[in-house]
Amino acid sequence: MNIVLMGPPGAGKGTQADFMKAEFSLPHISTGDIFREAVSQGTELGKKAQEYMNAGKLVPDELTIAIVEERLARKDCLQGFLLDGFPRTTVQAEALKRVLQKTGRKVEAAINISVPQDILIARLSGRISCKECKTVYNTSYSPPTRPGICDKCGGELIQRSDDRGETVKNRLLVYQEQTSPLLDYYDKHKVLYNIDGNRDSREVFYEIKEILQGL
Ligand code: AP5
């Protein structure tokens, strides 16, 4: 299964990806996670990506495409993959198509999770995650048992630096302008599935699971 997971910031892509990879054993490729890891390790990639991420802008296409192309060429992706947060521009979508065509592959489903904007803002401002094991919580919707402490490993819970004020607004704007046109793109390719993400995350997953089982 070659799956693309789409939706605005805070729609629940990462949350659903966790369910999906557990159920279908797919390698999960999140460009956001790759960039955050590079930033925390202080690599050249991290230094380049950080200024764009902090401003709520997209990291340049050529940098992002090169990373995904390298990752998709690895053995574990040949039987299927779950892309989360990529593609985000038409240039990225076209590059993905070309890269997959080289090995006779294509995107089989683009799962688009929709959530109203006011809920997205509430979710992003309440998101906290564990510094150690990366488990994600939400201060309003799924709080940890003890404030600031991870239930799973006892690690410190922190807020993502791009989940604050103006950066959130910019990310939502960038999504509207640069990423939402991809819904049309995948609709024309007859692989778009729209999901209402404004429900309990297990209900959302149940619908995604049915779609994937029907592929
Ligand atoms: P990225 O990490 O991809 O962020 P994003 O797309 O903005 O998405 P988020 O991770 O914020 O949200 P999500 O949809 O995964 O929601 P989550 O499940 O966590 O990208 C970050 C940055 O990296 C970009 O701004 C850009 O700079 C750069 N970048 C990444 N990819 C790029 C690309 N391809 N090209 C260029 N630049 C790129 O859920 C959010 C919160 O809601 C959590 O607290 C969760 O617990 C809660 N929640 C989830 N589902 C539910 C539910 N059903 N009900 C209640 N609460 C819920």
PDB file of N, CA and C and ligand atoms in Angstrom, residues 7-16 30-33 35-36 52-53 56-59 64 84-88 92 123-124 126-128 136-138 141-142 160 162-163 171 197 199-201 204, ligand 1:
ATOM      1  N   GLY A   7      -3.884  16.768   5.058  1.00  0.00           N
ATOM      2  CA  GLY A   7      -4.759  17.503   5.964  1.00  0.00           C
ATOM      3  C   GLY A   7      -3.990  18.667   6.536  1.00  0.00           C
ATOM      4  N   PRO A   8      -4.693  19.706   7.005  1.00  0.00           N
ATOM      5  CA  PRO A   8      -4.015  20.882   7.539  1.00  0.00           C
ATOM      6  C   PRO A   8      -3.272  20.582   8.838  1.00  0.00           C
ATOM      7  N   PRO A   9      -2.419  21.512   9.284  1.00  0.00           N
ATOM      8  CA  PRO A   9      -1.744  21.337  10.565  1.00  0.00           C
ATOM      9  C   PRO A   9      -2.761  21.071  11.674  1.00  0.00           C
ATOM     10  N   GLY A  10      -2.532  20.031  12.460  1.00  0.00           N
ATOM     11  CA  GLY A  10      -3.423  19.722  13.583  1.00  0.00           C
ATOM     12  C   GLY A  10      -4.598  18.830  13.219  1.00  0.00           C
ATOM     13  N   ALA A  11      -4.691  18.406  11.958  1.00  0.00           N
ATOM     14  CA  ALA A  11      -5.833  17.580  11.536  1.00  0.00           C
ATOM     15  C   ALA A  11      -5.802  16.195  12.184  1.00  0.00           C
ATOM     16  N   GLY A  12      -4.599  15.770  12.602  1.00  0.00           N
ATOM     17  CA  GLY A  12      -4.489  14.439  13.225  1.00  0.00           C
ATOM     18  C   GLY A  12      -3.721  13.462  12.358  1.00  0.00           C
ATOM     19  N   LYS A  13      -2.876  13.958  11.456  1.00  0.00           N
ATOM     20  CA  LYS A  13      -2.114  13.068  10.566  1.00  0.00           C
ATOM     21  C   LYS A  13      -1.182  12.160  11.385  1.00  0.00           C
ATOM     22  N   GLY A  14      -0.437  12.776  12.295  1.00  0.00           N
ATOM     23  CA  GLY A  14       0.500  11.993  13.109  1.00  0.00           C
ATOM     24  C   GLY A  14      -0.238  10.982  13.982  1.00  0.00           C
ATOM     25  N   THR A  15      -1.358  11.402  14.535  1.00  0.00           N
ATOM     26  CA  THR A  15      -2.155  10.518  15.398  1.00  0.00           C
ATOM     27  C   THR A  15      -2.649   9.318  14.595  1.00  0.00           C
ATOM     28  N   GLN A  16      -3.173   9.569  13.410  1.00  0.00           N
ATOM     29  CA  GLN A  16      -3.684   8.471  12.572  1.00  0.00           C
ATOM     30  C   GLN A  16      -2.536   7.606  12.047  1.00  0.00           C
ATOM     31  N   SER A  30       7.477  10.811   7.966  1.00  0.00           N
ATOM     32  CA  SER A  30       6.944  12.148   8.265  1.00  0.00           C
ATOM     33  C   SER A  30       8.052  13.153   8.005  1.00  0.00           C
ATOM     34  N   THR A  31       7.854  14.010   7.007  1.00  0.00           N
ATOM     35  CA  THR A  31       8.900  14.997   6.707  1.00  0.00           C
ATOM     36  C   THR A  31       9.074  15.952   7.884  1.00  0.00           C
ATOM     37  N   GLY A  32       7.978  16.274   8.586  1.00  0.00           N
ATOM     38  CA  GLY A  32       8.078  17.144   9.762  1.00  0.00           C
ATOM     39  C   GLY A  32       8.968  16.507  10.825  1.00  0.00           C
ATOM     40  N   ASP A  33       8.770  15.198  11.085  1.00  0.00           N
ATOM     41  CA  ASP A  33       9.603  14.502  12.091  1.00  0.00           C
ATOM     42  C   ASP A  33      11.071  14.475  11.642  1.00  0.00           C
ATOM     43  N   PHE A  35      12.621  16.646   9.752  1.00  0.00           N
ATOM     44  CA  PHE A  35      13.209  17.984   9.947  1.00  0.00           C
ATOM     45  C   PHE A  35      13.439  18.288  11.433  1.00  0.00           C
ATOM     46  N   ARG A  36      12.457  17.908  12.280  1.00  0.00           N
ATOM     47  CA  ARG A  36      12.614  18.191  13.724  1.00  0.00           C
ATOM     48  C   ARG A  36      13.811  17.441  14.306  1.00  0.00           C
ATOM     49  N   TYR A  52      12.748  28.154   8.308  1.00  0.00           N
ATOM     50  CA  TYR A  52      11.448  28.038   7.624  1.00  0.00           C
ATOM     51  C   TYR A  52      10.390  27.537   8.602  1.00  0.00           C
ATOM     52  N   MET A  53      10.728  26.528   9.376  1.00  0.00           N
ATOM     53  CA  MET A  53       9.762  25.933  10.310  1.00  0.00           C
ATOM     54  C   MET A  53       9.331  26.951  11.359  1.00  0.00           C
ATOM     55  N   GLY A  56       6.806  29.183  10.109  1.00  0.00           N
ATOM     56  CA  GLY A  56       5.572  28.556   9.628  1.00  0.00           C
ATOM     57  C   GLY A  56       5.537  28.421   8.119  1.00  0.00           C
ATOM     58  N   LYS A  57       6.730  28.519   7.499  1.00  0.00           N
ATOM     59  CA  LYS A  57       6.811  28.396   6.028  1.00  0.00           C
ATOM     60  C   LYS A  57       7.238  26.987   5.642  1.00  0.00           C
ATOM     61  N   LEU A  58       7.082  26.665   4.365  1.00  0.00           N
ATOM     62  CA  LEU A  58       7.536  25.364   3.889  1.00  0.00           C
ATOM     63  C   LEU A  58       9.040  25.390   3.636  1.00  0.00           C
ATOM     64  N   VAL A  59       9.687  24.288   3.950  1.00  0.00           N
ATOM     65  CA  VAL A  59      11.095  24.108   3.616  1.00  0.00           C
ATOM     66  C   VAL A  59      11.156  23.984   2.081  1.00  0.00           C
ATOM     67  N   THR A  64      13.403  19.111   0.354  1.00  0.00           N
ATOM     68  CA  THR A  64      12.416  18.150   0.855  1.00  0.00           C
ATOM     69  C   THR A  64      12.304  16.941  -0.089  1.00  0.00           C
ATOM     70  N   ASP A  84       3.536  11.133   5.442  1.00  0.00           N
ATOM     71  CA  ASP A  84       2.770  12.034   6.311  1.00  0.00           C
ATOM     72  C   ASP A  84       3.384  13.432   6.190  1.00  0.00           C
ATOM     73  N   GLY A  85       2.621  14.356   5.592  1.00  0.00           N
ATOM     74  CA  GLY A  85       3.140  15.721   5.449  1.00  0.00           C
ATOM     75  C   GLY A  85       3.908  15.938   4.154  1.00  0.00           C
ATOM     76  N   PHE A  86       3.879  14.994   3.274  1.00  0.00           N
ATOM     77  CA  PHE A  86       4.501  15.095   1.949  1.00  0.00           C
ATOM     78  C   PHE A  86       3.619  14.333   0.964  1.00  0.00           C
ATOM     79  N   PRO A  87       3.288  14.872  -0.203  1.00  0.00           N
ATOM     80  CA  PRO A  87       3.699  16.172  -0.723  1.00  0.00           C
ATOM     81  C   PRO A  87       2.851  17.317  -0.153  1.00  0.00           C
ATOM     82  N   ARG A  88       3.412  18.518  -0.245  1.00  0.00           N
ATOM     83  CA  ARG A  88       2.724  19.707   0.244  1.00  0.00           C
ATOM     84  C   ARG A  88       2.624  20.779  -0.825  1.00  0.00           C
ATOM     85  N   GLN A  92       6.122  19.076  -5.416  1.00  0.00           N
ATOM     86  CA  GLN A  92       6.448  17.857  -4.653  1.00  0.00           C
ATOM     87  C   GLN A  92       5.616  16.670  -5.144  1.00  0.00           C
ATOM     88  N   ARG A 123      -6.469  22.494  18.878  1.00  0.00           N
ATOM     89  CA  ARG A 123      -5.630  21.284  18.980  1.00  0.00           C
ATOM     90  C   ARG A 123      -4.153  21.636  19.005  1.00  0.00           C
ATOM     91  N   LEU A 124      -3.755  22.564  18.118  1.00  0.00           N
ATOM     92  CA  LEU A 124      -2.322  22.890  18.036  1.00  0.00           C
ATOM     93  C   LEU A 124      -1.847  23.595  19.295  1.00  0.00           C
ATOM     94  N   GLY A 126      -2.939  23.220  22.200  1.00  0.00           N
ATOM     95  CA  GLY A 126      -2.940  22.310  23.357  1.00  0.00           C
ATOM     96  C   GLY A 126      -2.014  21.111  23.196  1.00  0.00           C
ATOM     97  N   ARG A 127      -1.341  21.014  22.047  1.00  0.00           N
ATOM     98  CA  ARG A 127      -0.503  19.825  21.827  1.00  0.00           C
ATOM     99  C   ARG A 127       0.793  19.900  22.643  1.00  0.00           C
ATOM    100  N   ILE A 128       1.109  18.816  23.312  1.00  0.00           N
ATOM    101  CA  ILE A 128       2.390  18.680  24.005  1.00  0.00           C
ATOM    102  C   ILE A 128       2.903  17.274  23.698  1.00  0.00           C
ATOM    103  N   VAL A 136       2.459  11.871  21.866  1.00  0.00           N
ATOM    104  CA  VAL A 136       1.758  13.156  21.758  1.00  0.00           C
ATOM    105  C   VAL A 136       0.528  13.158  22.667  1.00  0.00           C
ATOM    106  N   TYR A 137       0.316  14.279  23.372  1.00  0.00           N
ATOM    107  CA  TYR A 137      -0.866  14.471  24.225  1.00  0.00           C
ATOM    108  C   TYR A 137      -1.534  15.774  23.809  1.00  0.00           C
ATOM    109  N   ASN A 138      -2.680  16.039  24.419  1.00  0.00           N
ATOM    110  CA  ASN A 138      -3.319  17.336  24.216  1.00  0.00           C
ATOM    111  C   ASN A 138      -3.899  17.785  25.545  1.00  0.00           C
ATOM    112  N   TYR A 141      -7.808  17.618  24.972  1.00  0.00           N
ATOM    113  CA  TYR A 141      -8.490  16.421  24.472  1.00  0.00           C
ATOM    114  C   TYR A 141      -7.944  15.094  25.000  1.00  0.00           C
ATOM    115  N   SER A 142      -6.653  15.053  25.276  1.00  0.00           N
ATOM    116  CA  SER A 142      -6.064  13.792  25.765  1.00  0.00           C
ATOM    117  C   SER A 142      -4.904  14.122  26.695  1.00  0.00           C
ATOM    118  N   ARG A 160       5.714  22.173  20.919  1.00  0.00           N
ATOM    119  CA  ARG A 160       6.516  22.407  19.710  1.00  0.00           C
ATOM    120  C   ARG A 160       6.638  23.905  19.492  1.00  0.00           C
ATOM    121  N   ASP A 162       6.732  25.597  16.880  1.00  0.00           N
ATOM    122  CA  ASP A 162       5.884  26.156  15.812  1.00  0.00           C
ATOM    123  C   ASP A 162       4.388  26.042  16.148  1.00  0.00           C
ATOM    124  N   ASP A 163       4.052  25.666  17.370  1.00  0.00           N
ATOM    125  CA  ASP A 163       2.646  25.576  17.785  1.00  0.00           C
ATOM    126  C   ASP A 163       2.205  26.829  18.537  1.00  0.00           C
ATOM    127  N   ARG A 171       1.136  28.815   9.337  1.00  0.00           N
ATOM    128  CA  ARG A 171       1.078  27.430   8.843  1.00  0.00           C
ATOM    129  C   ARG A 171      -0.280  27.147   8.208  1.00  0.00           C
ATOM    130  N   GLY A 197     -12.365  14.524  10.171  1.00  0.00           N
ATOM    131  CA  GLY A 197     -11.437  14.302  11.289  1.00  0.00           C
ATOM    132  C   GLY A 197     -11.904  14.911  12.591  1.00  0.00           C
ATOM    133  N   ARG A 199     -13.835  14.106  14.978  1.00  0.00           N
ATOM    134  CA  ARG A 199     -14.499  13.075  15.788  1.00  0.00           C
ATOM    135  C   ARG A 199     -13.430  12.407  16.627  1.00  0.00           C
ATOM    136  N   ASP A 200     -13.859  11.484  17.432  1.00  0.00           N
ATOM    137  CA  ASP A 200     -12.901  10.728  18.229  1.00  0.00           C
ATOM    138  C   ASP A 200     -11.866  10.076  17.295  1.00  0.00           C
ATOM    139  N   SER A 201     -10.605  10.112  17.691  1.00  0.00           N
ATOM    140  CA  SER A 201      -9.549   9.638  16.791  1.00  0.00           C
ATOM    141  C   SER A 201      -9.722   8.157  16.416  1.00  0.00           C
ATOM    142  N   VAL A 204     -12.165   8.010  13.548  1.00  0.00           N
ATOM    143  CA  VAL A 204     -11.491   8.439  12.319  1.00  0.00           C
ATOM    144  C   VAL A 204     -10.685   7.267  11.767  1.00  0.00           C
TER     145      VAL A 204
HETATM  146  P1  AP5 B   1       4.585  18.744  10.146  1.00  0.00           P
HETATM  147  O1  AP5 B   1       5.280  18.150  11.291  1.00  0.00           O
HETATM  148  O2  AP5 B   1       4.223  17.887   8.984  1.00  0.00           O
HETATM  149  O3  AP5 B   1       3.326  19.514  10.733  1.00  0.00           O
HETATM  150  P2  AP5 B   1       1.841  19.766  10.178  1.00  0.00           P
HETATM  151  O4  AP5 B   1       1.485  19.261   8.857  1.00  0.00           O
HETATM  152  O5  AP5 B   1       1.676  21.208  10.417  1.00  0.00           O
HETATM  153  O6  AP5 B   1       1.025  18.821  11.056  1.00  0.00           O
HETATM  154  P3  AP5 B   1       1.073  18.661  12.578  1.00  0.00           P
HETATM  155  O7  AP5 B   1       2.169  17.701  12.972  1.00  0.00           O
HETATM  156  O8  AP5 B   1       1.093  19.988  13.269  1.00  0.00           O
HETATM  157  O9  AP5 B   1      -0.367  18.057  12.873  1.00  0.00           O
HETATM  158  P4  AP5 B   1      -0.964  16.614  12.644  1.00  0.00           P
HETATM  159  O10 AP5 B   1      -1.950  16.688  11.544  1.00  0.00           O
HETATM  160  O11 AP5 B   1       0.102  15.551  12.546  1.00  0.00           O
HETATM  161  O12 AP5 B   1      -1.759  16.478  14.004  1.00  0.00           O
HETATM  162  P5  AP5 B   1      -1.474  15.577  15.307  1.00  0.00           P
HETATM  163  O13 AP5 B   1      -1.824  14.150  15.054  1.00  0.00           O
HETATM  164  O14 AP5 B   1      -0.148  15.862  15.903  1.00  0.00           O
HETATM  165  O15 AP5 B   1       5.424  19.969   9.533  1.00  0.00           O
HETATM  166  C1  AP5 B   1       6.048  20.930  10.365  1.00  0.00           C
HETATM  167  C2  AP5 B   1       6.871  21.879   9.507  1.00  0.00           C
HETATM  168  O16 AP5 B   1       7.903  21.145   8.807  1.00  0.00           O
HETATM  169  C3  AP5 B   1       6.104  22.606   8.399  1.00  0.00           C
HETATM  170  O17 AP5 B   1       5.459  23.778   8.863  1.00  0.00           O
HETATM  171  C4  AP5 B   1       7.231  22.903   7.385  1.00  0.00           C
HETATM  172  O18 AP5 B   1       8.008  24.005   7.817  1.00  0.00           O
HETATM  173  C5  AP5 B   1       8.101  21.657   7.495  1.00  0.00           C
HETATM  174  N1  AP5 B   1       7.683  20.621   6.516  1.00  0.00           N
HETATM  175  C6  AP5 B   1       7.170  19.394   6.802  1.00  0.00           C
HETATM  176  N2  AP5 B   1       6.898  18.723   5.675  1.00  0.00           N
HETATM  177  C7  AP5 B   1       7.212  19.542   4.634  1.00  0.00           C
HETATM  178  C8  AP5 B   1       7.121  19.439   3.216  1.00  0.00           C
HETATM  179  N3  AP5 B   1       6.634  18.331   2.636  1.00  0.00           N
HETATM  180  N4  AP5 B   1       7.534  20.487   2.472  1.00  0.00           N
HETATM  181  C9  AP5 B   1       8.047  21.595   3.024  1.00  0.00           C
HETATM  182  N5  AP5 B   1       8.132  21.780   4.373  1.00  0.00           N
HETATM  183  C10 AP5 B   1       7.729  20.759   5.168  1.00  0.00           C
HETATM  184  O19 AP5 B   1      -2.629  16.170  16.270  1.00  0.00           O
HETATM  185  C11 AP5 B   1      -2.556  17.514  16.716  1.00  0.00           C
HETATM  186  C12 AP5 B   1      -3.125  17.573  18.156  1.00  0.00           C
HETATM  187  O20 AP5 B   1      -4.514  17.217  18.125  1.00  0.00           O
HETATM  188  C13 AP5 B   1      -2.459  16.586  19.123  1.00  0.00           C
HETATM  189  O21 AP5 B   1      -2.381  17.167  20.408  1.00  0.00           O
HETATM  190  C14 AP5 B   1      -3.413  15.373  19.135  1.00  0.00           C
HETATM  191  O22 AP5 B   1      -3.349  14.684  20.367  1.00  0.00           O
HETATM  192  C15 AP5 B   1      -4.765  16.044  18.906  1.00  0.00           C
HETATM  193  N6  AP5 B   1      -5.700  15.220  18.149  1.00  0.00           N
HETATM  194  C16 AP5 B   1      -5.439  14.481  17.029  1.00  0.00           C
HETATM  195  N7  AP5 B   1      -6.548  13.868  16.585  1.00  0.00           N
HETATM  196  C17 AP5 B   1      -7.549  14.242  17.434  1.00  0.00           C
HETATM  197  C18 AP5 B   1      -8.947  13.956  17.497  1.00  0.00           C
HETATM  198  N8  AP5 B   1      -9.550  13.158  16.603  1.00  0.00           N
HETATM  199  N9  AP5 B   1      -9.680  14.539  18.481  1.00  0.00           N
HETATM  200  C19 AP5 B   1      -9.085  15.356  19.403  1.00  0.00           C
HETATM  201  N10 AP5 B   1      -7.759  15.658  19.398  1.00  0.00           N
HETATM  202  C20 AP5 B   1      -7.006  15.109  18.428  1.00  0.00           C
END
